[in-house]
mmCIF file of C-alpha atoms in Angstrom:
data_model
loop_
_atom_site.group_PDB
_atom_site.id
_atom_site.type_symbol
_atom_site.label_atom_id
_atom_site.label_comp_id
_atom_site.label_asym_id
_atom_site.label_seq_id
_atom_site.Cartn_x
_atom_site.Cartn_y
_atom_site.Cartn_z
ATOM 1 C CA UNK A 1 80.171 58.450 142.551
ATOM 2 C CA UNK A 2 83.614 56.928 142.956
ATOM 3 C CA UNK A 3 83.525 53.149 143.446
ATOM 4 C CA UNK A 4 84.824 52.234 146.986
ATOM 5 C CA UNK A 5 86.910 49.454 145.452
ATOM 6 C CA UNK A 6 88.693 52.023 143.365
ATOM 7 C CA UNK A 7 89.449 54.049 146.489
ATOM 8 C CA UNK A 8 90.670 50.993 148.353
ATOM 9 C CA UNK A 9 92.883 49.998 145.362
ATOM 10 C CA UNK A 10 94.430 53.530 145.247
ATOM 11 C CA UNK A 11 95.223 53.434 148.937
ATOM 12 C CA UNK A 12 96.715 49.885 148.620
ATOM 13 C CA UNK A 13 98.896 51.074 145.725
ATOM 14 C CA UNK A 14 100.043 54.076 147.756
ATOM 15 C CA UNK A 15 101.012 51.735 150.634
ATOM 16 C CA UNK A 16 102.929 49.452 148.326
ATOM 17 C CA UNK A 17 104.791 52.262 146.656
ATOM 18 C CA UNK A 18 105.593 54.089 149.962
ATOM 19 C CA UNK A 19 106.252 51.460 152.634
ATOM 20 C CA UNK A 20 108.431 53.937 154.480
ATOM 21 C CA UNK A 21 105.331 56.022 155.330
ATOM 22 C CA UNK A 22 103.744 53.069 157.062
ATOM 23 C CA UNK A 23 106.825 52.513 159.174
ATOM 24 C CA UNK A 24 107.216 56.191 160.146
ATOM 25 C CA UNK A 25 106.654 57.236 163.715
ATOM 26 C CA UNK A 26 103.009 58.564 163.906
ATOM 27 C CA UNK A 27 103.551 60.869 166.805
ATOM 28 C CA UNK A 28 103.172 64.167 164.942
ATOM 29 C CA UNK A 29 100.968 66.556 166.967
ATOM 30 C CA UNK A 30 98.730 67.204 163.879
ATOM 31 C CA UNK A 31 97.790 63.547 163.845
ATOM 32 C CA UNK A 32 97.028 63.324 167.565
ATOM 33 C CA UNK A 33 94.000 61.067 167.952
ATOM 34 C CA UNK A 34 94.099 59.415 164.540
ATOM 35 C CA UNK A 35 94.747 56.065 166.121
ATOM 36 C CA UNK A 36 91.592 56.451 168.256
ATOM 37 C CA UNK A 37 89.341 56.792 165.195
ATOM 38 C CA UNK A 38 87.578 53.572 164.116
ATOM 39 C CA UNK A 39 88.280 54.210 160.446
ATOM 40 C CA UNK A 40 86.759 50.869 159.552
ATOM 41 C CA UNK A 41 83.380 52.067 160.814
ATOM 42 C CA UNK A 42 83.355 55.025 158.390
ATOM 43 C CA UNK A 43 81.452 54.057 155.208
ATOM 44 C CA UNK A 44 83.711 53.986 152.208
ATOM 45 C CA UNK A 45 86.882 54.439 154.199
ATOM 46 C CA UNK A 46 89.822 52.335 153.017
ATOM 47 C CA UNK A 47 91.741 50.495 155.733
ATOM 48 C CA UNK A 48 94.958 52.424 155.053
ATOM 49 C CA UNK A 49 93.509 55.881 155.602
ATOM 50 C CA UNK A 50 95.636 56.665 158.714
ATOM 51 C CA UNK A 51 98.822 55.898 156.678
ATOM 52 C CA UNK A 52 97.670 58.164 153.886
ATOM 53 C CA UNK A 53 97.243 61.041 156.425
ATOM 54 C CA UNK A 54 100.712 60.283 157.742
ATOM 55 C CA UNK A 55 101.995 60.399 154.124
ATOM 56 C CA UNK A 56 100.937 64.038 153.872
ATOM 57 C CA UNK A 57 103.929 64.849 156.130
ATOM 58 C CA UNK A 58 106.439 63.031 153.992
ATOM 59 C CA UNK A 59 108.278 65.264 151.509
ATOM 60 C CA UNK A 60 108.482 62.646 148.817
ATOM 61 C CA UNK A 61 105.166 60.832 149.348
ATOM 62 C CA UNK A 62 103.099 63.883 150.218
ATOM 63 C CA UNK A 63 101.863 64.816 146.696
ATOM 64 C CA UNK A 64 100.756 61.302 145.954
ATOM 65 C CA UNK A 65 99.221 60.926 149.455
ATOM 66 C CA UNK A 66 97.174 64.068 148.721
ATOM 67 C CA UNK A 67 95.942 62.740 145.383
ATOM 68 C CA UNK A 68 94.867 59.469 147.044
ATOM 69 C CA UNK A 69 93.312 61.372 149.905
ATOM 70 C CA UNK A 70 91.328 63.631 147.566
ATOM 71 C CA UNK A 71 89.820 60.562 145.920
ATOM 72 C CA UNK A 72 88.870 59.121 149.285
ATOM 73 C CA UNK A 73 87.318 62.377 150.528
ATOM 74 C CA UNK A 74 85.126 62.973 147.542
ATOM 75 C CA UNK A 75 82.264 60.971 146.013
ATOM 76 C CA UNK A 76 81.962 63.242 142.975
ATOM 77 C CA UNK A 77 82.536 66.814 141.879
ATOM 78 C CA UNK A 78 79.992 68.289 144.367
ATOM 79 C CA UNK A 79 79.715 65.553 146.887
ATOM 80 C CA UNK A 80 81.986 64.722 149.865
ATOM 81 C CA UNK A 81 82.306 61.192 151.126
ATOM 82 C CA UNK A 82 81.571 60.251 154.790
ATOM 83 C CA UNK A 83 85.345 60.177 155.328
ATOM 84 C CA UNK A 84 85.633 63.972 154.901
ATOM 85 C CA UNK A 85 84.203 65.060 158.277
ATOM 86 C CA UNK A 86 86.265 62.374 160.066
ATOM 87 C CA UNK A 87 89.482 63.436 158.385
ATOM 88 C CA UNK A 88 88.747 67.157 158.651
ATOM 89 C CA UNK A 89 90.288 67.783 162.139
ATOM 90 C CA UNK A 90 93.594 66.251 160.952
ATOM 91 C CA UNK A 91 93.476 68.175 157.714
ATOM 92 C CA UNK A 92 93.012 71.437 159.605
ATOM 93 C CA UNK A 93 95.940 70.721 161.889
ATOM 94 C CA UNK A 94 98.199 69.501 159.073
ATOM 95 C CA UNK A 95 97.436 72.623 157.054
ATOM 96 C CA UNK A 96 98.555 74.670 160.059
ATOM 97 C CA UNK A 97 102.044 73.042 159.965
ATOM 98 C CA UNK A 98 104.378 75.406 158.090
ATOM 99 C CA UNK A 99 106.661 72.581 156.888
ATOM 100 C CA UNK A 100 103.946 70.401 155.403
ATOM 101 C CA UNK A 101 105.021 69.685 151.858
ATOM 102 C CA UNK A 102 101.421 69.811 150.531
ATOM 103 C CA UNK A 103 100.275 72.723 152.686
ATOM 104 C CA UNK A 104 98.863 74.806 149.845
ATOM 105 C CA UNK A 105 96.899 71.817 148.542
ATOM 106 C CA UNK A 106 95.609 71.013 152.056
ATOM 107 C CA UNK A 107 94.320 74.504 152.409
ATOM 108 C CA UNK A 108 92.574 74.092 149.027
ATOM 109 C CA UNK A 109 90.995 70.883 150.370
ATOM 110 C CA UNK A 110 89.749 72.782 153.418
ATOM 111 C CA UNK A 111 88.220 75.433 151.175
ATOM 112 C CA UNK A 112 86.443 72.803 149.118
ATOM 113 C CA UNK A 113 85.119 71.188 152.287
ATOM 114 C CA UNK A 114 83.916 74.578 153.568
ATOM 115 C CA UNK A 115 82.272 75.414 150.270
ATOM 116 C CA UNK A 116 80.516 72.058 149.968
ATOM 117 C CA UNK A 117 79.468 72.117 153.649
ATOM 118 C CA UNK A 118 77.662 75.390 153.367
ATOM 119 C CA UNK A 119 73.921 74.974 153.517
ATOM 120 C CA UNK A 120 72.149 74.985 150.166
ATOM 121 C CA UNK A 121 69.857 78.009 150.496
ATOM 122 C CA UNK A 122 68.496 78.307 146.935
ATOM 123 C CA UNK A 123 66.724 75.871 144.653
ATOM 124 C CA UNK A 124 69.621 76.014 142.183
ATOM 125 C CA UNK A 125 72.078 75.105 144.929
ATOM 126 C CA UNK A 126 69.832 72.212 146.064
ATOM 127 C CA UNK A 127 69.719 70.988 142.440
ATOM 128 C CA UNK A 128 73.527 71.132 142.273
ATOM 129 C CA UNK A 129 74.492 69.610 145.661
ATOM 130 C CA UNK A 130 71.293 67.866 146.733
ATOM 131 C CA UNK A 131 69.094 68.097 149.802
ATOM 132 C CA UNK A 132 70.761 68.466 153.243
ATOM 133 C CA UNK A 133 68.882 65.385 154.529
ATOM 134 C CA UNK A 134 70.514 63.240 151.819
ATOM 135 C CA UNK A 135 74.095 64.381 152.689
ATOM 136 C CA UNK A 136 74.705 64.113 156.378
ATOM 137 C CA UNK A 137 78.438 64.568 155.743
ATOM 138 C CA UNK A 138 77.836 68.319 155.192
ATOM 139 C CA UNK A 139 76.374 68.826 158.666
ATOM 140 C CA UNK A 140 79.140 66.648 160.105
ATOM 141 C CA UNK A 141 81.764 68.847 158.335
ATOM 142 C CA UNK A 142 80.158 71.983 159.773
ATOM 143 C CA UNK A 143 80.358 70.444 163.246
ATOM 144 C CA UNK A 144 84.002 69.519 162.660
ATOM 145 C CA UNK A 145 84.844 73.018 161.507
ATOM 146 C CA UNK A 146 83.136 74.496 164.594
ATOM 147 C CA UNK A 147 84.878 71.991 166.920
ATOM 148 C CA UNK A 148 88.267 72.960 165.476
ATOM 149 C CA UNK A 149 87.579 76.668 165.050
ATOM 150 C CA UNK A 150 90.597 77.689 167.145
ATOM 151 C CA UNK A 151 93.036 75.726 164.973
ATOM 152 C CA UNK A 152 91.461 77.060 161.812
ATOM 153 C CA UNK A 153 91.548 80.662 163.012
ATOM 154 C CA UNK A 154 95.229 80.173 164.021
ATOM 155 C CA UNK A 155 95.940 79.014 160.460
ATOM 156 C CA UNK A 156 94.164 82.044 159.015
ATOM 157 C CA UNK A 157 96.033 84.382 161.372
ATOM 158 C CA UNK A 158 99.419 82.830 160.657
ATOM 159 C CA UNK A 159 101.617 85.746 159.556
ATOM 160 C CA UNK A 160 104.144 83.312 158.020
ATOM 161 C CA UNK A 161 101.633 82.257 155.348
ATOM 162 C CA UNK A 162 102.848 83.337 151.927
ATOM 163 C CA UNK A 163 100.983 86.274 150.423
ATOM 164 C CA UNK A 164 98.155 85.130 148.299
ATOM 165 C CA UNK A 165 98.101 81.607 149.721
ATOM 166 C CA UNK A 166 94.458 82.224 150.917
ATOM 167 C CA UNK A 167 92.545 84.773 148.904
ATOM 168 C CA UNK A 168 89.955 87.065 150.493
ATOM 169 C CA UNK A 169 86.986 85.020 149.241
ATOM 170 C CA UNK A 170 88.490 81.784 150.398
ATOM 171 C CA UNK A 171 89.383 83.288 153.805
ATOM 172 C CA UNK A 172 85.813 84.486 154.141
ATOM 173 C CA UNK A 173 84.483 80.995 153.289
ATOM 174 C CA UNK A 174 86.742 79.399 155.911
ATOM 175 C CA UNK A 175 85.769 81.959 158.538
ATOM 176 C CA UNK A 176 82.112 81.392 157.765
ATOM 177 C CA UNK A 177 82.650 77.654 158.295
ATOM 178 C CA UNK A 178 83.511 78.278 161.931
ATOM 179 C CA UNK A 179 81.360 81.326 162.686
ATOM 180 C CA UNK A 180 78.032 81.668 161.104
ATOM 181 C CA UNK A 181 76.559 78.388 159.824
ATOM 182 C CA UNK A 182 73.661 77.129 161.906
ATOM 183 C CA UNK A 183 74.176 73.592 163.317
ATOM 184 C CA UNK A 184 71.578 72.080 161.093
ATOM 185 C CA UNK A 185 71.893 74.184 157.935
ATOM 186 C CA UNK A 186 68.891 74.737 155.756
ATOM 187 C CA UNK A 187 66.539 72.844 158.070
ATOM 188 C CA UNK A 188 67.064 75.453 160.838
ATOM 189 C CA UNK A 189 66.199 78.265 158.464
ATOM 190 C CA UNK A 190 63.192 76.432 157.046
ATOM 191 C CA UNK A 191 61.742 76.028 160.480
ATOM 192 C CA UNK A 192 61.546 79.812 160.816
ATOM 193 C CA UNK A 193 59.496 80.322 157.655
#
């Protein structure tokens, strides 16, 4: 698990190195509603998270913003942080913006979130990613994917996407994230046994 102090320090460093991002006008449609989120109430969320999201739109700062964001969104190789489901609506909308400098990487982040959000249906999956009850961020991500299904489908149907940007398996994973997962994952299936 990544130490929250390390995440906070990475965000603070990003803000120091890219003060222009903090001063940028935040009115981009993909970030609509980010100011309404109580980021400080999200466990493990650094104070500068909204600025990091804004940094994804900056040509020069975008790659570093993405690196910092990935550290904030993950608590380990197979574990998302509680920040992921809160950031997910913005990531979906940012990935849909053709001019986003880090678009390919944002799509990869969405694929990782979709993969890690899928219910663990086998014992080996549970051993790898843990029990659903111990990782509420997975269910919250599934809810975020469903709530923003129209935006994700629009991204997947975008004919301007470069060929090969989203492979067939990844496309299927993202579609599954909005179409077929039950609201409560494994628990819903277990109740039918």
